Amino acid sequence: MSTSVPVRLVLASQSPARRKLLQAAGIEPDVLVSGVDESQVVSERAEDLCLELARLKAQAVRDRLRPSRDERTLVLGCDSVLAFDGEILGKPDDAADATRRWQRMRGRSGVLHTGHSLIDVTYESRAEAVASTTVHFADISDEEIAAYVATGEPLAVAGAFTIDGLGGAFLTGIEGDPGTVVGLSLPLLRRLLAEVELSIVDLWTKVAPGGQEIEHLG
Ligand SMILES: Nc1nc2c(ncn2[C@H]2C[C@H](O)[C@@H](COP(=O)(O)OP(=O)(O)OP(=O)(O)O)O2)c(=O)[nH]1
């Protein structure tokens, strides 16, 4: 399943969180932001919406690349949405929206869905799927909500919360892969790579010969 040519992964996302997650897993992606207008896609189902957006992002970046004989080129697009109370929630519109959301979310649960679309530019194949993680929100106070919204963090992220930032204190637990909440599921990426006949170890760029410790990124 492994490959003899180098494998290049292009991350079709501006998300620093997604890039850091790949780097910590030994993968140094190139980043090409898709620029896709996410408002162009509407769907009744969160899983369909995030998958269609992930597909559009990956395709938009794929269309800007030319296959190379010297390497295997892959493009990964991702999109995350929160399914809560029968609604599909992306990033909050503004501070008031983030506040209202937390007043509704606290003490309750939602499901963070992340769509993944992997395109193999070299062989023109693709693999895609959605990873879903249930998130339980703590019953936080009005003061905590106000302080959190004032930091600006909730405004920049799908669902108005993070698991690996200030928002981590406001969760009581999750069921599923934490990477799905950040915006990219490594276990799912491993399965998608297998569908295009690659192993995730083919993408490791930070493992020193002899298997010494993976370089710890700053
Ligand atoms: N660090 C961190 N970021 C999160 C978390 N949850 C969501 N996010 C971020 C990752 C993405 O940047 C953003 C989700 O929005 P999208 O999936 O639409 O990606 P975004 O528009 O940011 O970039 P892209 O469209 O992929 O270029 O929220 C979290 O728990 N931790």
CSV table of C-alpha atoms and ligand atoms in Angstrom, one decimal:
chain,number,residue,atom,x,y,z
A,1,MET,CA,0.0,0.0,0.0
A,2,SER,CA,3.0,2.3,0.5
A,3,THR,CA,4.4,4.4,-2.3
A,4,SER,CA,8.0,5.0,-3.6
A,5,VAL,CA,7.4,8.6,-4.7
A,6,PRO,CA,7.1,11.4,-2.3
A,7,VAL,CA,3.6,12.3,-1.3
A,8,ARG,CA,2.5,16.0,-1.1
A,9,LEU,CA,-0.6,16.9,0.9
A,10,VAL,CA,-2.2,20.2,0.0
A,11,LEU,CA,-4.5,21.4,2.8
A,12,ALA,CA,-7.4,23.5,1.3
A,13,SER,CA,-8.0,25.4,4.4
A,14,GLN,CA,-7.0,28.6,6.1
A,15,SER,CA,-7.5,27.0,9.5
A,16,PRO,CA,-4.3,27.2,11.5
A,17,ALA,CA,-5.8,24.6,13.8
A,18,ARG,CA,-6.1,22.0,11.0
A,19,ARG,CA,-2.5,22.7,9.9
A,20,LYS,CA,-1.1,22.4,13.4
A,21,LEU,CA,-3.1,19.1,13.9
A,22,LEU,CA,-1.4,17.6,10.8
A,23,GLN,CA,2.0,18.9,11.8
A,24,ALA,CA,1.7,17.4,15.2
A,25,ALA,CA,0.9,14.1,13.5
A,26,GLY,CA,4.1,14.3,11.5
A,27,ILE,CA,2.6,15.7,8.3
A,28,GLU,CA,3.8,19.0,6.8
A,29,PRO,CA,1.0,20.1,4.4
A,30,ASP,CA,1.2,22.8,1.8
A,31,VAL,CA,-1.7,25.3,2.4
A,32,LEU,CA,-3.8,26.7,-0.4
A,33,VAL,CA,-6.9,28.5,0.8
A,34,SER,CA,-9.9,27.6,-1.4
A,35,GLY,CA,-11.7,30.9,-1.1
A,36,VAL,CA,-15.0,29.0,-1.5
A,37,ASP,CA,-18.1,31.1,-0.6
A,38,GLU,CA,-19.7,28.8,2.0
A,39,SER,CA,-23.1,30.7,1.8
A,40,GLN,CA,-23.6,29.2,-1.7
A,41,VAL,CA,-24.4,25.8,-0.2
A,42,VAL,CA,-27.6,25.1,1.7
A,43,SER,CA,-28.7,21.7,3.0
A,44,GLU,CA,-31.2,20.4,5.5
A,45,ARG,CA,-28.7,17.9,6.9
A,46,ALA,CA,-25.5,18.9,8.7
A,47,GLU,CA,-23.6,15.9,7.4
A,48,ASP,CA,-24.6,16.7,3.8
A,49,LEU,CA,-23.7,20.4,4.2
A,50,CYS,CA,-20.2,19.9,5.6
A,51,LEU,CA,-19.4,17.2,3.1
A,52,GLU,CA,-20.5,19.3,0.1
A,53,LEU,CA,-18.5,22.3,1.4
A,54,ALA,CA,-15.4,20.1,2.0
A,55,ARG,CA,-15.8,18.8,-1.6
A,56,LEU,CA,-16.1,22.3,-3.0
A,57,LYS,CA,-13.0,23.4,-1.1
A,58,ALA,CA,-10.9,20.5,-2.2
A,59,GLN,CA,-12.1,20.8,-5.9
A,60,ALA,CA,-11.4,24.5,-6.0
A,61,VAL,CA,-7.8,23.9,-4.9
A,62,ARG,CA,-7.4,20.8,-7.1
A,63,ASP,CA,-8.4,22.9,-10.1
A,64,ARG,CA,-5.4,25.1,-9.4
A,65,LEU,CA,-2.9,22.2,-9.4
A,66,ARG,CA,-1.2,20.3,-12.2
A,67,PRO,CA,-0.3,16.6,-11.6
A,68,SER,CA,3.5,16.1,-11.3
A,69,ARG,CA,5.4,12.9,-12.3
A,70,ASP,CA,7.8,13.5,-9.4
A,71,GLU,CA,5.3,13.2,-6.6
A,72,ARG,CA,1.9,12.0,-5.6
A,73,THR,CA,-0.3,15.0,-5.0
A,74,LEU,CA,-3.3,15.0,-2.7
A,75,VAL,CA,-5.7,17.7,-1.8
A,76,LEU,CA,-7.7,17.7,1.5
A,77,GLY,CA,-10.7,19.9,2.0
A,78,CYS,CA,-12.6,20.0,5.3
A,79,ASP,CA,-15.6,21.8,6.7
A,80,SER,CA,-17.1,21.8,10.2
A,81,VAL,CA,-20.6,22.6,11.4
A,82,LEU,CA,-22.4,22.1,14.8
A,83,ALA,CA,-25.8,20.3,14.8
A,84,PHE,CA,-27.7,21.6,17.8
A,85,ASP,CA,-31.3,21.7,18.7
A,86,GLY,CA,-32.4,20.9,15.2
A,87,GLU,CA,-30.2,23.7,13.7
A,88,ILE,CA,-27.0,23.7,11.7
A,89,LEU,CA,-24.6,26.2,13.2
A,90,GLY,CA,-21.3,27.4,11.6
A,91,LYS,CA,-19.4,30.4,12.9
A,92,PRO,CA,-21.5,32.9,14.9
A,93,ASP,CA,-22.5,36.1,13.0
A,94,ASP,CA,-21.3,38.4,15.8
A,95,ALA,CA,-20.8,38.7,19.6
A,96,ALA,CA,-24.6,38.9,20.3
A,97,ASP,CA,-25.1,35.7,18.3
A,98,ALA,CA,-22.3,33.9,20.1
A,99,THR,CA,-23.8,35.0,23.4
A,100,ARG,CA,-27.3,33.8,22.5
A,101,ARG,CA,-25.9,30.5,21.3
A,102,TRP,CA,-24.0,29.9,24.6
A,103,GLN,CA,-27.1,30.8,26.6
A,104,ARG,CA,-28.9,28.0,24.7
A,105,MET,CA,-26.0,25.5,24.5
A,106,ARG,CA,-24.9,25.5,28.2
A,107,GLY,CA,-25.8,22.3,30.0
A,108,ARG,CA,-26.8,20.6,26.8
A,109,SER,CA,-25.2,18.7,23.9
A,110,GLY,CA,-24.6,19.0,20.2
A,111,VAL,CA,-22.8,17.1,17.5
A,112,LEU,CA,-19.8,18.6,15.6
A,113,HIS,CA,-19.7,17.2,12.1
A,114,THR,CA,-16.6,17.6,9.9
A,115,GLY,CA,-16.7,16.8,6.3
A,116,HIS,CA,-13.5,15.5,4.6
A,117,SER,CA,-12.8,15.4,0.9
A,118,LEU,CA,-9.5,13.9,-0.3
A,119,ILE,CA,-8.6,14.2,-3.9
A,120,ASP,CA,-5.7,12.2,-5.4
A,121,VAL,CA,-4.6,14.6,-8.2
A,122,THR,CA,-2.1,12.1,-9.6
A,123,TYR,CA,-4.6,9.3,-10.2
A,124,GLU,CA,-7.8,11.4,-10.3
A,125,SER,CA,-9.4,9.4,-7.5
A,126,ARG,CA,-11.1,10.6,-4.4
A,127,ALA,CA,-12.3,9.5,-1.0
A,128,GLU,CA,-14.6,11.4,1.3
A,129,ALA,CA,-16.6,11.0,4.5
A,130,VAL,CA,-17.9,12.8,7.5
A,131,ALA,CA,-16.7,12.4,11.1
A,132,SER,CA,-19.0,13.3,14.0
A,133,THR,CA,-18.3,13.9,17.6
A,134,THR,CA,-20.9,14.5,20.3
A,135,VAL,CA,-20.0,17.5,22.6
A,136,HIS,CA,-21.4,18.1,26.1
A,137,PHE,CA,-21.4,21.7,27.1
A,138,ALA,CA,-20.9,22.8,30.8
A,139,ASP,CA,-23.6,24.8,32.4
A,140,ILE,CA,-21.5,28.0,32.4
A,141,SER,CA,-22.6,31.3,34.0
A,142,ASP,CA,-23.6,34.5,32.2
A,143,GLU,CA,-20.3,36.0,33.4
A,144,GLU,CA,-18.3,33.2,31.9
A,145,ILE,CA,-20.2,33.6,28.6
A,146,ALA,CA,-19.6,37.3,28.6
A,147,ALA,CA,-15.9,36.9,29.3
A,148,TYR,CA,-15.5,34.1,26.7
A,149,VAL,CA,-17.3,36.1,23.9
A,150,ALA,CA,-15.2,39.2,24.8
A,151,THR,CA,-12.0,37.2,23.9
A,152,GLY,CA,-13.3,36.9,20.4
A,153,GLU,CA,-12.4,33.2,20.2
A,154,PRO,CA,-16.0,32.0,19.7
A,155,LEU,CA,-16.5,34.3,16.7
A,156,ALA,CA,-13.8,32.6,14.7
A,157,VAL,CA,-14.8,29.0,15.0
A,158,ALA,CA,-17.7,26.7,13.9
A,159,GLY,CA,-20.1,26.2,16.8
A,160,ALA,CA,-18.8,29.2,18.8
A,161,PHE,CA,-16.5,27.0,20.9
A,162,THR,CA,-13.1,25.3,20.7
A,163,ILE,CA,-11.9,22.1,22.4
A,164,ASP,CA,-8.2,23.0,22.4
A,165,GLY,CA,-8.5,26.7,23.3
A,166,LEU,CA,-10.3,28.8,26.0
A,167,GLY,CA,-13.5,26.9,25.2
A,168,GLY,CA,-12.0,23.6,26.4
A,169,ALA,CA,-12.9,24.7,30.0
A,170,PHE,CA,-16.6,24.9,29.0
A,171,LEU,CA,-17.0,21.3,27.8
A,172,THR,CA,-17.8,18.4,30.2
A,173,GLY,CA,-16.9,15.7,27.7
A,174,ILE,CA,-17.1,14.4,24.2
A,175,GLU,CA,-17.9,11.1,22.5
A,176,GLY,CA,-15.8,10.6,19.4
A,177,ASP,CA,-12.5,11.9,18.0
A,178,PRO,CA,-11.4,15.3,19.4
A,179,GLY,CA,-9.8,16.1,16.0
A,180,THR,CA,-13.2,16.2,14.5
A,181,VAL,CA,-14.1,19.1,16.8
A,182,VAL,CA,-10.9,21.0,15.9
A,183,GLY,CA,-11.8,20.4,12.2
A,184,LEU,CA,-9.9,17.4,11.0
A,185,SER,CA,-10.1,13.7,12.1
A,186,LEU,CA,-6.8,11.9,11.8
A,187,PRO,CA,-8.4,8.4,12.2
A,188,LEU,CA,-10.7,9.3,9.3
A,189,LEU,CA,-7.8,10.7,7.2
A,190,ARG,CA,-6.0,7.4,7.7
A,191,ARG,CA,-9.1,5.5,6.3
A,192,LEU,CA,-9.4,7.9,3.4
A,193,LEU,CA,-5.8,7.5,2.5
A,194,ALA,CA,-6.2,3.7,2.5
A,195,GLU,CA,-9.1,4.2,0.0
A,196,VAL,CA,-6.6,5.8,-2.4
A,197,GLU,CA,-4.1,3.0,-1.7
A,198,LEU,CA,-1.8,5.1,0.6
A,199,SER,CA,-0.8,4.7,4.2
A,200,ILE,CA,-0.6,7.7,6.6
A,201,VAL,CA,3.0,6.7,7.3
A,202,ASP,CA,3.7,7.7,3.6
A,203,LEU,CA,3.0,11.3,4.6
A,204,TRP,CA,5.2,11.5,7.6
A,205,THR,CA,7.8,14.2,7.1
A,206,LYS,CA,9.0,14.7,10.6
A,207,VAL,CA,10.1,11.1,11.5
A,208,ALA,CA,13.9,11.0,11.7
A,209,PRO,CA,15.6,7.9,10.2
A,210,GLY,CA,15.6,5.0,12.8
A,211,GLY,CA,12.3,6.1,14.2
A,212,GLN,CA,13.6,8.6,16.7
A,213,GLU,CA,11.1,10.9,18.3
A,214,ILE,CA,9.0,12.9,16.0
A,215,GLU,CA,10.2,16.5,15.9
A,216,HIS,CA,8.1,18.5,18.3
A,217,LEU,CA,6.8,21.6,16.6
A,218,GLY,CA,6.8,24.9,18.3
B,1,LIG,N1,-8.5,25.5,17.2
B,1,LIG,C1,-9.8,25.1,17.0
B,1,LIG,N2,-10.5,25.6,15.9
B,1,LIG,C2,-11.7,25.2,15.8
B,1,LIG,C3,-12.4,24.4,16.7
B,1,LIG,N3,-13.7,24.1,16.2
B,1,LIG,C4,-13.8,24.8,15.1
B,1,LIG,N4,-12.6,25.4,14.8
B,1,LIG,C5,-12.3,26.2,13.6
B,1,LIG,C6,-11.6,25.4,12.5
B,1,LIG,C7,-12.0,26.2,11.3
B,1,LIG,O1,-11.1,27.2,11.1
B,1,LIG,C8,-13.4,26.8,11.7
B,1,LIG,C9,-14.5,26.0,11.1
B,1,LIG,O2,-14.9,26.7,9.9
B,1,LIG,P1,-14.7,26.0,8.5
B,1,LIG,O3,-14.7,24.5,8.6
B,1,LIG,O4,-15.6,26.7,7.6
B,1,LIG,O5,-13.2,26.4,8.1
B,1,LIG,P2,-12.7,27.9,7.8
B,1,LIG,O6,-13.7,28.7,7.2
B,1,LIG,O7,-12.1,28.4,9.1
B,1,LIG,O8,-11.5,27.7,6.9
B,1,LIG,P3,-11.6,27.0,5.4
B,1,LIG,O9,-13.0,27.3,4.9
B,1,LIG,O10,-11.3,25.6,5.6
B,1,LIG,O11,-10.5,27.7,4.6
B,1,LIG,O12,-13.5,26.7,13.1
B,1,LIG,C10,-11.7,23.9,17.8
B,1,LIG,O13,-12.2,23.2,18.7
B,1,LIG,N5,-10.4,24.3,17.9
